Coordinates of C-alpha atoms in Angstrom, one line a residue:
X1 CA 0.4 0.2 -0.2
X2 CA 1.0 3.6 -0.7
X3 CA 1.8 5.8 2.3
X4 CA -1.2 7.6 1.4
X5 CA -3.8 4.7 2.5
X6 CA -2.2 2.9 4.7
X7 CA -2.2 3.7 8.7
X8 CA 1.3 4.9 9.7
X9 CA 3.4 4.2 12.7
X10 CA 3.4 7.0 15.2
X11 CA 6.2 9.7 13.3
X12 CA 8.8 11.0 15.3
X13 CA 9.4 14.6 16.0
X14 CA 11.8 16.6 17.2
X15 CA 10.2 17.4 20.5
X16 CA 9.6 15.5 23.9
X17 CA 8.9 15.9 27.7
X18 CA 10.4 18.5 29.2
X19 CA 12.9 18.2 31.5
X20 CA 12.0 19.5 35.6
X21 CA 14.2 22.5 35.1
X22 CA 12.8 23.0 31.9
X23 CA 12.8 27.3 31.5
X24 CA 14.1 27.6 35.5
X25 CA 16.3 30.2 34.3
X26 CA 14.2 32.4 32.2
X27 CA 13.8 35.7 33.4
X28 CA 10.2 35.8 35.2
X29 CA 9.3 39.1 33.8
X30 CA 10.4 38.1 30.9
X31 CA 8.3 34.7 30.5
X32 CA 5.4 37.7 31.0
X33 CA 6.5 40.1 28.1
X34 CA 6.7 36.7 25.4
X35 CA 3.6 35.2 26.7
X36 CA 2.1 38.2 25.9
X37 CA 3.8 38.7 23.3
X38 CA 2.6 35.7 21.5
X39 CA -0.7 36.4 22.5
X40 CA -0.8 39.6 20.5
X41 CA 0.2 38.3 17.4
X42 CA -1.8 35.5 17.8
X43 CA -5.1 38.1 18.1
X44 CA -3.4 40.4 15.3
X45 CA -3.3 37.8 12.7
X46 CA -6.9 36.9 14.1
X47 CA -8.2 40.3 13.7
X48 CA -6.5 40.5 10.2
X49 CA -8.1 37.5 9.2
X50 CA -11.3 38.2 9.9
X51 CA -11.3 41.8 8.5
X52 CA -9.2 40.9 4.9
X53 CA -11.1 37.7 4.0
X54 CA -14.4 37.2 1.9
X55 CA -16.4 34.4 2.7
X56 CA -19.6 34.4 5.5
X57 CA -18.0 31.1 7.3
X58 CA -14.6 32.9 7.8
X59 CA -15.6 36.7 7.9
X60 CA -18.7 36.5 9.9
X61 CA -19.5 33.3 11.5
X62 CA -15.1 33.7 12.2
X63 CA -15.0 29.5 12.1
X64 CA -11.1 30.0 12.2
X65 CA -8.1 29.9 14.6
X66 CA -4.8 30.9 14.5
X67 CA -1.8 29.3 16.3
X68 CA 1.5 29.8 17.4
X69 CA 4.5 26.6 17.5
X70 CA 8.1 27.1 18.5
X71 CA 10.6 24.8 16.0
X72 CA 10.7 21.9 18.4
X73 CA 6.3 22.3 17.3
X74 CA 5.3 22.6 20.6
X75 CA 2.1 24.9 20.6
X76 CA 3.0 27.6 22.5
X77 CA -0.4 29.5 23.1
X78 CA -3.5 28.8 25.1
X79 CA -6.0 31.4 23.3
X80 CA -7.5 28.5 20.9
X81 CA -7.2 25.4 19.6
X82 CA -5.4 25.0 16.4
X83 CA -3.9 22.4 13.7
X84 CA -0.1 21.2 13.6
X85 CA 3.0 22.0 12.3
X86 CA 4.0 18.2 12.3
X87 CA 2.8 17.1 8.7
X88 CA 4.7 20.5 7.1
X89 CA 7.5 19.4 9.1
X90 CA 7.2 16.0 8.0
X91 CA 7.1 16.7 4.4
X92 CA 9.7 19.8 4.6
X93 CA 13.0 19.7 6.5
X94 CA 13.1 23.2 8.6
X95 CA 16.8 23.3 7.1
X96 CA 15.7 23.8 3.2
X97 CA 12.2 26.4 4.2
X98 CA 13.3 30.1 3.1
X99 CA 11.6 33.2 4.6
X100 CA 8.2 33.8 2.5
X101 CA 7.5 30.6 2.3
X102 CA 3.6 29.5 3.4
X103 CA 3.0 25.6 3.5
X104 CA -0.4 24.6 2.7
X105 CA -2.4 21.4 3.5
X106 CA -5.8 20.7 3.9
X107 CA -5.9 16.1 3.5
X108 CA -7.2 14.6 6.7
X109 CA -4.8 11.0 6.3
X110 CA -1.7 13.2 5.9
X111 CA -2.4 16.2 8.9
X112 CA -1.0 14.3 11.7
X113 CA -4.7 14.4 13.3
X114 CA -4.9 18.2 13.1
X115 CA -7.5 18.0 10.1
X116 CA -11.0 16.6 10.4
X117 CA -12.6 17.3 7.2
X118 CA -11.6 18.7 3.5
X119 CA -13.1 22.1 4.3
X120 CA -11.0 23.2 7.2
X121 CA -7.8 24.7 5.0
X122 CA -4.1 25.1 7.0
X123 CA -1.6 27.4 6.4
X124 CA 1.4 27.4 7.8
X125 CA 4.2 30.2 8.0
X126 CA 8.0 29.5 9.5
X127 CA 9.5 32.3 11.4
X128 CA 13.2 33.1 11.4
X129 CA 15.7 34.5 13.0
X130 CA 19.5 35.1 13.3
X131 CA 22.2 36.9 11.5
X132 CA 22.3 37.5 8.1
X133 CA 24.1 34.3 7.3
X134 CA 22.8 32.5 9.3
X135 CA 18.8 32.7 9.7
X136 CA 16.7 29.7 10.8
X137 CA 13.7 28.8 11.7
X138 CA 12.9 29.7 15.4
X139 CA 9.0 29.3 14.8
X140 CA 5.6 29.2 13.5
X141 CA 2.3 30.7 12.5
X142 CA -0.5 29.0 11.4
X143 CA -4.3 29.6 10.5
X144 CA -6.8 27.2 9.8
X145 CA -10.5 27.9 8.7
X146 CA -13.9 26.1 7.9
X147 CA -13.8 27.3 4.2
X148 CA -17.0 27.6 1.8
X149 CA -16.8 25.0 -0.4
X150 CA -13.5 22.6 -1.7
X151 CA -15.6 20.5 -4.6
X152 CA -16.7 17.2 -3.7
X153 CA -20.4 16.0 -4.3
X154 CA -22.6 18.7 -2.9
X155 CA -22.4 22.5 -2.3
X156 CA -20.3 22.7 1.1
X157 CA -18.1 20.0 0.6
X158 CA -19.9 17.9 3.3
X159 CA -22.1 15.5 1.9
X160 CA -23.5 13.7 4.8
X161 CA -24.6 10.5 2.9
X162 CA -20.4 10.0 1.5
X163 CA -19.2 6.4 2.2
X164 CA -16.0 7.8 0.3
X165 CA -13.5 10.7 1.3
X166 CA -13.3 11.2 -2.8
X167 CA -17.3 12.0 -2.3
X168 CA -15.8 15.1 -0.3
X169 CA -13.8 17.5 -2.4
X170 CA -10.1 18.1 -2.7
X171 CA -7.2 16.6 -0.7
X172 CA -4.3 18.7 -0.8
X173 CA -1.2 16.8 1.4
X174 CA 1.7 19.4 2.5
X175 CA 3.0 21.7 -0.4
X176 CA 4.9 24.8 -0.7
X177 CA 1.9 27.4 -2.1
X178 CA 4.4 30.4 -1.5
X179 CA 8.0 29.5 -2.3
X180 CA 9.8 32.8 -0.6
X181 CA 7.2 35.4 -1.4
X182 CA 6.2 34.2 -4.9
X183 CA 2.4 32.3 -4.5
X184 CA 2.4 29.3 -6.3
X185 CA -0.2 30.2 -9.2
X186 CA -0.6 26.7 -10.8
X187 CA -2.2 25.3 -7.0
X188 CA -4.3 28.2 -6.5
X189 CA -5.6 27.6 -9.6
X190 CA -5.8 23.8 -9.1
X191 CA -7.9 24.5 -5.9
X192 CA -10.0 27.6 -6.6
X193 CA -10.9 25.7 -10.1
X194 CA -12.4 22.7 -7.9
X195 CA -14.3 25.2 -5.5
X196 CA -18.4 26.0 -6.2
X197 CA -17.1 29.3 -4.6
X198 CA -14.1 30.4 -6.2
X199 CA -13.7 34.1 -5.6
X200 CA -14.7 33.5 -2.0
X201 CA -12.0 31.0 -1.6
X202 CA -9.3 32.4 -3.2
X203 CA -9.9 35.8 -1.2
X204 CA -10.0 33.8 2.3
X205 CA -6.8 31.7 1.5
X206 CA -4.8 35.2 0.5
X207 CA -6.3 36.9 3.7
X208 CA -4.9 34.0 5.4
X209 CA -1.3 34.3 4.1
X210 CA -1.0 37.8 4.4
X211 CA -2.2 37.1 7.7
X212 CA 0.2 34.4 8.6
X213 CA 2.9 36.1 7.0
X214 CA 2.5 39.7 9.0
X215 CA 2.2 37.5 11.8
X216 CA 5.7 35.9 11.2
X217 CA 7.0 39.1 10.7
X218 CA 5.9 40.3 14.4
X219 CA 7.2 37.6 16.0
X220 CA 10.1 37.3 14.0
X221 CA 11.0 40.8 16.0
X222 CA 10.8 39.4 18.9
X223 CA 13.4 37.2 18.3
X224 CA 15.2 39.6 17.2
X225 CA 14.6 41.9 20.2
X226 CA 16.2 39.1 23.0
X227 CA 17.8 37.1 21.2
X228 CA 16.5 33.4 19.9
X229 CA 18.2 31.5 22.7
X230 CA 16.7 33.9 25.6
X231 CA 12.8 33.9 24.1
X232 CA 13.0 29.9 23.8
X233 CA 13.7 29.9 27.2
X234 CA 11.1 31.5 27.9
X235 CA 8.9 29.1 25.7
X236 CA 10.4 26.2 28.0
X237 CA 9.0 28.2 30.8
X238 CA 5.6 28.7 29.6
X239 CA 5.3 24.8 28.6
X240 CA 6.3 24.0 32.1
X241 CA 4.5 26.1 34.1
X242 CA 1.7 25.0 32.6
X243 CA 2.4 21.1 33.2
X244 CA 2.8 22.2 36.5
X245 CA -0.2 24.1 37.0
X246 CA -2.4 21.3 36.1
X247 CA -0.6 18.4 37.6
X248 CA -1.1 20.6 40.6
X249 CA -4.4 22.0 40.3
X250 CA -6.3 19.6 38.1
X251 CA -4.8 16.1 38.6
X252 CA -4.9 16.6 42.2
X253 CA -8.4 16.8 42.2
X254 CA -9.4 13.4 40.1
X255 CA -8.5 10.4 42.6
X256 CA -6.1 7.7 41.7
X257 CA -8.5 4.5 40.1
X258 CA -10.3 3.7 36.7
X259 CA -13.7 4.8 35.5
X260 CA -15.4 3.9 32.1
X261 CA -17.9 5.6 30.5
X262 CA -19.2 5.9 26.9
X263 CA -21.9 8.0 24.8
X264 CA -22.9 7.6 21.3
X265 CA -23.3 8.9 18.0
X266 CA -27.0 8.6 16.8
X267 CA -26.6 8.2 12.8
X268 CA -24.0 8.3 9.7
X269 CA -25.8 9.4 7.1
X270 CA -25.9 6.0 5.5
X271 CA -26.7 3.3 8.0
X272 CA -30.1 4.0 9.5
X273 CA -29.8 5.1 13.1
X274 CA -28.0 3.3 15.6
X275 CA -25.4 3.9 18.7
X276 CA -22.1 4.7 17.5
X277 CA -20.2 4.5 20.6
X278 CA -17.2 6.0 21.6
X279 CA -15.7 4.7 25.2
X280 CA -13.1 6.0 27.5
X281 CA -11.3 4.3 30.4
X282 CA -10.0 6.8 32.4
X283 CA -7.0 5.5 34.8
X284 CA -5.5 8.3 36.9
X285 CA -2.2 7.1 37.6
X286 CA -0.2 7.8 41.5
X287 CA 2.7 10.2 41.4
X288 CA 5.1 6.8 42.1
X289 CA 3.9 5.0 38.7
X290 CA 6.4 3.8 36.9
X291 CA 5.0 6.5 33.4
X292 CA 4.3 9.3 35.6
X293 CA 1.8 10.7 37.6
X294 CA -0.6 11.6 34.1
X295 CA -3.9 10.5 33.4
X296 CA -4.9 7.5 30.8
X297 CA -7.4 7.6 28.2
X298 CA -8.2 4.5 26.5
X299 CA -10.1 4.0 23.5
X300 CA -10.9 0.5 23.5
X301 CA -14.6 -0.5 23.4
X302 CA -15.1 2.5 20.5
X303 CA -17.5 1.5 17.5
X304 CA -15.6 0.1 14.4
X305 CA -15.3 2.8 11.5
X306 CA -18.8 4.0 9.9
X307 CA -20.0 3.8 6.5
X308 CA -21.0 7.4 6.7
X309 CA -18.8 10.4 6.9
X310 CA -19.1 10.5 11.4
X311 CA -15.0 9.1 11.5
X312 CA -11.8 11.3 13.3
X313 CA -8.9 10.7 12.5
X314 CA -7.2 10.7 15.8
X315 CA -4.5 8.7 16.7
X316 CA -1.7 10.2 14.5
X317 CA 1.3 11.2 16.3
X318 CA 0.7 9.8 19.4
X319 CA -3.1 11.5 19.4
X320 CA -1.2 15.0 20.3
X321 CA -4.1 16.9 18.7
X322 CA -6.5 15.1 20.2
X323 CA -4.9 15.6 23.8
X324 CA -5.2 19.2 23.1
X325 CA -8.8 19.9 21.7
X326 CA -9.6 17.0 25.3
X327 CA -7.7 19.2 27.8
X328 CA -10.1 22.2 28.4
X329 CA -12.7 19.5 29.9
X330 CA -10.6 19.4 32.6
X331 CA -10.5 23.0 33.4
X332 CA -13.8 22.0 35.0
X333 CA -12.4 20.7 38.4
X334 CA -10.5 24.6 38.5
X335 CA -11.3 25.6 42.1
X336 CA -13.6 28.5 40.9
X337 CA -14.7 29.7 37.4
X338 CA -12.8 32.6 37.7
X339 CA -9.5 30.3 37.9
X340 CA -11.0 27.7 35.2
X341 CA -10.9 30.7 32.9
X342 CA -7.2 31.6 33.0
X343 CA -6.1 28.2 32.5
X344 CA -4.4 28.5 28.9
X345 CA -4.5 24.7 27.3
X346 CA -1.0 24.3 25.3
X347 CA 1.7 22.1 24.4
X348 CA 2.1 21.6 28.6
X349 CA -0.6 19.8 28.9
X350 CA 0.4 16.6 26.6
X351 CA 3.0 15.0 29.4
X352 CA -0.4 14.8 31.4
X353 CA -2.1 12.6 29.2
X354 CA -1.2 9.0 27.6
X355 CA -3.8 8.3 24.6
X356 CA -4.1 4.4 24.2
X357 CA -6.3 3.7 21.1
X358 CA -7.6 0.5 19.6
X359 CA -6.5 -0.8 16.6
X360 CA -7.0 0.5 12.8
X361 CA -10.6 0.5 12.2
X362 CA -12.7 1.8 14.1
X363 CA -14.3 5.6 14.5
X364 CA -11.5 6.8 16.0
X365 CA -8.8 5.0 13.8
X366 CA -10.3 4.7 10.6
X367 CA -8.5 3.3 7.1
X368 CA -8.2 5.4 4.2
X369 CA -10.6 6.5 2.4
X370 CA -13.3 6.6 5.3
X371 CA -14.8 9.9 4.7
X372 CA -14.8 12.1 7.7
X373 CA -17.3 15.1 6.8
X374 CA -19.2 14.8 9.9
X375 CA -16.0 13.9 12.1
X376 CA -17.7 16.4 14.8
X377 CA -20.2 14.0 16.1
X378 CA -17.4 12.2 17.2
X379 CA -14.9 14.5 18.0
X380 CA -17.3 16.6 20.2
X381 CA -19.0 13.8 21.9
X382 CA -15.9 13.4 23.0
X383 CA -15.8 16.3 24.7
X384 CA -18.5 14.8 26.9
X385 CA -17.1 11.6 27.0
X386 CA -14.3 13.2 28.4
X387 CA -17.0 15.2 31.1
X388 CA -18.9 11.7 32.0
X389 CA -16.5 9.6 32.9
X390 CA -14.6 12.6 34.9
X391 CA -17.8 12.8 36.8
X392 CA -18.1 9.5 38.0
X393 CA -14.6 9.9 39.2
X394 CA -15.5 13.0 40.8
X395 CA -19.1 12.4 42.4
X396 CA -20.6 14.8 39.5
X397 CA -18.8 17.6 39.8
X398 CA -18.5 18.5 36.1
X399 CA -20.8 20.0 33.7
X400 CA -23.8 18.1 32.2
X401 CA -23.5 17.8 28.3
X402 CA -23.6 20.0 25.9
X403 CA -23.9 20.0 21.5
X404 CA -22.7 23.4 20.7
X405 CA -21.9 23.0 16.8
X406 CA -24.1 22.2 13.9
X407 CA -23.9 23.1 9.9
X408 CA -26.9 24.3 8.2
X409 CA -27.9 25.7 5.2
X410 CA -29.8 26.4 2.1
X411 CA -28.3 26.9 -1.7
X412 CA -30.0 27.9 -5.0
X413 CA -30.0 31.0 -6.8
X414 CA -30.7 34.4 -5.8
X415 CA -33.9 36.2 -7.2
X416 CA -30.8 37.7 -10.4
X417 CA -30.6 33.9 -10.8
X418 CA -26.7 33.7 -9.1
X419 CA -25.6 31.0 -7.6
X420 CA -25.4 31.4 -3.8
X421 CA -24.5 28.9 -1.0
X422 CA -25.6 30.4 3.0
X423 CA -24.3 28.2 5.7
X424 CA -24.0 28.8 9.4
X425 CA -22.9 27.5 12.5
X426 CA -25.5 28.1 15.3
X427 CA -24.6 27.1 18.8
X428 CA -26.6 25.5 21.3
X429 CA -26.8 25.1 25.4
X430 CA -24.0 24.6 27.7
X431 CA -24.7 21.7 30.3
X432 CA -26.0 22.4 33.9
X433 CA -23.0 23.3 36.9
X434 CA -22.7 22.1 40.1
X435 CA -22.5 26.2 41.0
X436 CA -24.6 27.6 38.2
X437 CA -26.9 27.1 35.2
X438 CA -25.8 26.2 31.8
X439 CA -25.3 29.0 29.0
X440 CA -27.5 30.1 26.3
X441 CA -26.4 29.8 22.8
X442 CA -22.6 29.2 23.1
X443 CA -21.0 28.0 20.2
X444 CA -17.4 25.7 20.8
X445 CA -15.8 27.7 18.6
X446 CA -14.1 30.5 20.8
X447 CA -15.6 34.0 19.1
X448 CA -17.4 32.1 16.7
X449 CA -21.1 33.6 16.2
X450 CA -24.6 33.0 14.2
X451 CA -25.1 35.0 10.8
X452 CA -25.9 38.8 11.4
X453 CA -29.3 39.3 10.1
X454 CA -28.9 42.2 8.3
X455 CA -26.7 40.6 5.9
X456 CA -27.4 37.2 5.2
X457 CA -31.4 39.2 4.1
X458 CA -29.4 41.9 1.9
X459 CA -27.2 38.9 0.5
X460 CA -29.8 35.9 0.1
X461 CA -33.0 35.4 -0.5
X462 CA -34.8 34.8 2.5
X463 CA -36.4 36.9 5.4
X464 CA -35.0 35.6 9.2
X465 CA -38.7 36.2 10.7
X466 CA -37.6 35.1 14.4
X467 CA -34.4 34.3 15.9
X468 CA -35.1 33.7 19.8
X469 CA -33.9 31.3 22.6
X470 CA -36.0 28.0 21.9
X471 CA -38.3 27.6 25.3
X472 CA -38.2 24.4 27.5
X473 CA -35.1 23.4 25.6
X474 CA -33.0 23.5 28.8
X475 CA -32.6 19.8 30.6
X476 CA -34.2 20.8 34.2
X477 CA -31.5 20.5 37.1
X478 CA -31.4 22.1 40.4
X479 CA -29.1 24.2 38.0
X480 CA -30.8 24.6 34.5
X481 CA -29.0 23.8 30.9
X482 CA -28.2 26.2 28.8
X483 CA -30.8 27.1 26.0
X484 CA -30.9 26.5 22.3
X485 CA -31.5 28.8 19.2
X486 CA -35.0 28.8 17.7
X487 CA -34.4 30.4 14.6
X488 CA -37.1 31.4 11.7
X489 CA -36.3 31.5 8.1
X490 CA -39.1 32.1 5.5
X491 CA -37.9 31.6 1.6
X492 CA -38.2 34.2 -1.0
X493 CA -37.3 31.1 -4.2
X494 CA -37.2 27.6 -4.1
X495 CA -34.1 26.3 -3.0
X496 CA -32.3 23.4 -1.2
X497 CA -31.7 23.2 3.0
X498 CA -29.2 21.4 4.4
X499 CA -28.1 20.0 7.7
X500 CA -25.0 18.2 9.1
X501 CA -26.5 18.0 13.0
X502 CA -26.1 15.2 15.6
X503 CA -28.4 15.1 18.8
X504 CA -31.8 14.7 16.7
X505 CA -32.8 11.4 18.7
X506 CA -30.0 11.3 21.4
X507 CA -30.5 14.2 23.9
X508 CA -27.7 16.0 25.7
X509 CA -27.3 13.7 29.2
X510 CA -28.4 15.8 32.4
X511 CA -25.9 14.3 35.0
X512 CA -26.5 13.8 39.4
X513 CA -30.5 14.1 39.0
X514 CA -30.3 16.7 36.3
X515 CA -33.0 15.9 32.9
X516 CA -31.4 15.8 29.5
X517 CA -32.1 18.8 27.4
X518 CA -34.5 18.6 24.2
X519 CA -32.6 17.5 20.9
X520 CA -32.2 19.3 17.4
X521 CA -34.9 19.7 15.2
X522 CA -35.8 20.9 12.0
X523 CA -39.4 21.8 10.4
X524 CA -40.4 22.8 7.1
X525 CA -43.4 25.0 6.9
X526 CA -44.3 24.2 10.1
X527 CA -48.4 24.3 10.7
X528 CA -49.1 24.7 7.5
X529 CA -50.1 21.8 5.0
X530 CA -46.8 20.7 3.9
X531 CA -45.8 20.4 7.2
X532 CA -42.6 17.9 7.6
X533 CA -39.7 17.1 9.9
X534 CA -36.3 17.2 7.9
X535 CA -33.4 14.4 9.0
X536 CA -30.4 16.0 10.8
X537 CA -28.0 15.0 7.6
X538 CA -29.7 16.0 4.9
X539 CA -28.1 17.2 1.4
X540 CA -30.8 18.7 -0.5
X541 CA -34.1 18.7 0.8
X542 CA -36.7 21.2 -1.6
X543 CA -38.1 24.2 -0.1
X544 CA -40.4 26.1 -2.1
X545 CA -40.6 30.0 -1.8
X546 CA -42.9 30.9 0.5
X547 CA -42.4 28.1 2.8
X548 CA -40.9 28.3 6.5
X549 CA -38.0 26.9 7.7
X550 CA -37.7 26.3 12.1
X551 CA -34.5 25.4 13.1
X552 CA -34.5 24.4 17.1
X553 CA -30.5 23.6 18.3
X554 CA -29.8 21.2 21.4
X555 CA -30.4 22.1 25.3
X556 CA -27.9 21.8 27.3
X557 CA -28.8 19.2 30.5
X558 CA -29.1 19.8 33.6
X559 CA -27.2 19.2 37.2
X560 CA -29.2 18.1 40.1
X561 CA -32.3 17.2 41.0
X562 CA -35.1 19.9 38.7
X563 CA -36.5 19.3 42.2
X564 CA -34.5 20.7 44.0
X565 CA -34.4 24.4 42.2
X566 CA -35.2 27.2 44.1
X567 CA -39.1 27.9 43.2
X568 CA -37.9 31.6 43.1
X569 CA -35.5 30.8 39.9
X570 CA -38.5 28.8 38.3
X571 CA -40.9 32.0 38.3
X572 CA -38.2 34.3 37.1
X573 CA -37.3 31.6 33.9
X574 CA -40.9 31.6 33.0
X575 CA -41.2 35.5 33.4
X576 CA -38.2 35.5 30.9
X577 CA -39.4 32.6 28.8
X578 CA -36.8 30.5 29.0
X579 CA -38.9 28.0 31.1
X580 CA -42.7 27.6 30.1
X581 CA -45.6 27.5 32.7
X582 CA -46.6 24.5 31.5
X583 CA -43.0 22.7 32.3
X584 CA -42.8 24.8 35.2
X585 CA -45.3 22.8 37.0
X586 CA -44.2 19.4 35.5
X587 CA -40.4 19.2 35.6
X588 CA -40.0 21.6 38.2
X589 CA -42.7 20.6 40.6
X590 CA -43.7 24.5 41.0
X591 CA -47.3 25.8 41.4
X592 CA -47.2 29.3 39.8
X593 CA -49.9 31.6 40.9
X594 CA -50.4 35.4 39.3
X595 CA -50.2 36.0 35.9
X596 CA -47.6 37.4 33.3
X597 CA -49.5 40.2 32.0
X598 CA -49.6 42.4 35.2
X599 CA -45.9 41.2 36.3
X600 CA -48.2 39.6 39.4
X601 CA -46.7 35.6 38.4
X602 CA -45.4 34.0 41.5
X603 CA -45.0 30.6 43.2
X604 CA -47.6 29.5 46.2
X605 CA -45.1 27.6 48.8
X606 CA -47.7 25.3 50.8
X607 CA -48.6 23.4 47.0
X608 CA -45.4 23.8 45.2
X609 CA -44.2 21.5 48.5
X610 CA -46.8 19.2 48.2
X611 CA -46.6 18.6 44.3
X612 CA -43.3 18.3 45.0
X613 CA -43.6 15.8 47.4
X614 CA -46.1 13.6 45.3
X615 CA -43.4 13.8 42.0
X616 CA -40.7 12.3 44.5
X617 CA -42.9 9.2 45.1
X618 CA -43.5 8.6 42.0
X619 CA -40.5 9.7 40.3
X620 CA -37.9 7.1 42.6
X621 CA -34.6 7.8 43.0
X622 CA -33.1 10.0 40.4
X623 CA -30.4 8.4 37.5
X624 CA -26.8 9.4 37.7
X625 CA -27.1 10.6 34.4
X626 CA -30.5 11.0 32.2
X627 CA -29.9 10.4 29.0
X628 CA -33.6 11.2 27.4
X629 CA -36.3 9.5 26.1
X630 CA -34.4 9.1 22.5
X631 CA -31.9 7.0 23.9
X632 CA -34.5 3.9 24.5
X633 CA -35.1 4.0 20.5
X634 CA -31.7 3.2 19.8
X635 CA -31.4 1.1 22.7
X636 CA -34.1 -1.7 22.5
X637 CA -35.9 -0.2 25.3
X638 CA -33.0 0.1 27.8
X639 CA -33.7 3.7 29.6
X640 CA -30.0 3.5 30.3
X641 CA -26.3 2.2 29.5
X642 CA -24.3 -0.8 31.2
X643 CA -21.7 2.1 32.0
X644 CA -23.9 4.7 33.5
X645 CA -23.7 2.8 37.3
X646 CA -21.2 3.5 39.6

């Protein structure tokens, strides 16, 4: 087999674990200066991309990320996740790189795990420093983002029924897109020729390349000012400090032992809906363990790779991308929410996590050419699986589940007969926490947002009739799950609707007695003669001019017994129209009095106590995990999984 189609042994790259005294000689004041400079450069790169790109997905939805890595390929910044430099360094020796080079790739199977699907295009620029006759690569500036279209079977390059990566678009392994400042026009022509949106693709790539080149110059100035050796010592200190902080403040909260839990994607676009399991066995090792104090994540028990596009290539480079993707979940163990927000996720977390993958052929170890465009179903679910297995270890002091990304959109011809493609990444509610309700309509990609109504109505042939919170979507709990969106769009011209979404059957689970949230749902012409629900995986659902599309995104799971929620908060939620009056009584056992119309809404304390007592007696002891009613449909009538116990 060629190297592009077979599972590779872990590629060896020039970095390893830091020594105990790494960065110890660095001036602590200078370390702060360098760390602040890195964050500033990263933000400047992202700002430049946002201001100069063209597509709605990049410019308006902000579905892209920048990252800064050192010459040892270590991620230095913690503000956002990013792809990996590993595939570029694998194929292009550092000593052969030149100033002005820009490297490009989007090949999922040649990205060492850093790219999940073909619309994510990645550019990487090396940073140079040193005397004029001995300048060398000292770091990298990188950006990757979700682009409108890179070819393939359907507009948007995310065919929900794909059975091969070849249906998903143009694959480009690492190439030199700019050579010493000169763009490779032939490569750019090939890429734009394969795209249904060539102008926006070309403009977005130009924005990303130019921004990263600018960032490389800024970062080079830092090395020139303080010297390569001094700055690299600060890099060591930044990464080492992260390692020690997580060891002291996060790992210390997890007792030594092992726990197992799993959760599921519900469909793959090809087979009938069923439980596609992602399982984690979590082992917290002791300080005197031969391998050191760490978390071992064993994915044995994960389901075989799917026929459809929900697979994710997670096992390359020892899972280094997946470690940094999952690590933010661990921040929920910080002492306070304020401290949680202060904790960066950079390369410093890598030595603290060991990953053990099953053999090739699973959802996390797919074999080329398995399709991957909907890999969010797996990689997002793993965030929840890790949260769930840690919750078992710490008696539930973790958030309930959330599902905060799905792609919806329409395409066709506008009122002037020109082709268009509109896609949006709508968020959902986050899970309730042991100290607070979940947040409404969040997005897993930092700083991302829904598309502005004024922009979409001016550019596309539809009208946004409403955008609001989806009432009752948050899972009931002592601390309620956050709410999802309800968006209603009326088409002005015939078009096709598309959706790449999970959690339309299986809801976001509740924890420690909290209840599951409501699932994703799309209804066309609700209440009308042609009312119909659209499958969550749809490429080309016809929508007629005048028809309404109603999209309801997921609510987060609840935390804690809803019968223990402060009745005054339930009244507040009804006033704020986050919870309906009927749900206040049904789910929370709160008997309302007064009226919303005259601001007299309140609750009857005695009647509420009586109702809650009756509900508690009828219901019995609440489950530690609540997976919602959709689980029984796919689990043969079972209401819980065997791993839910204990």
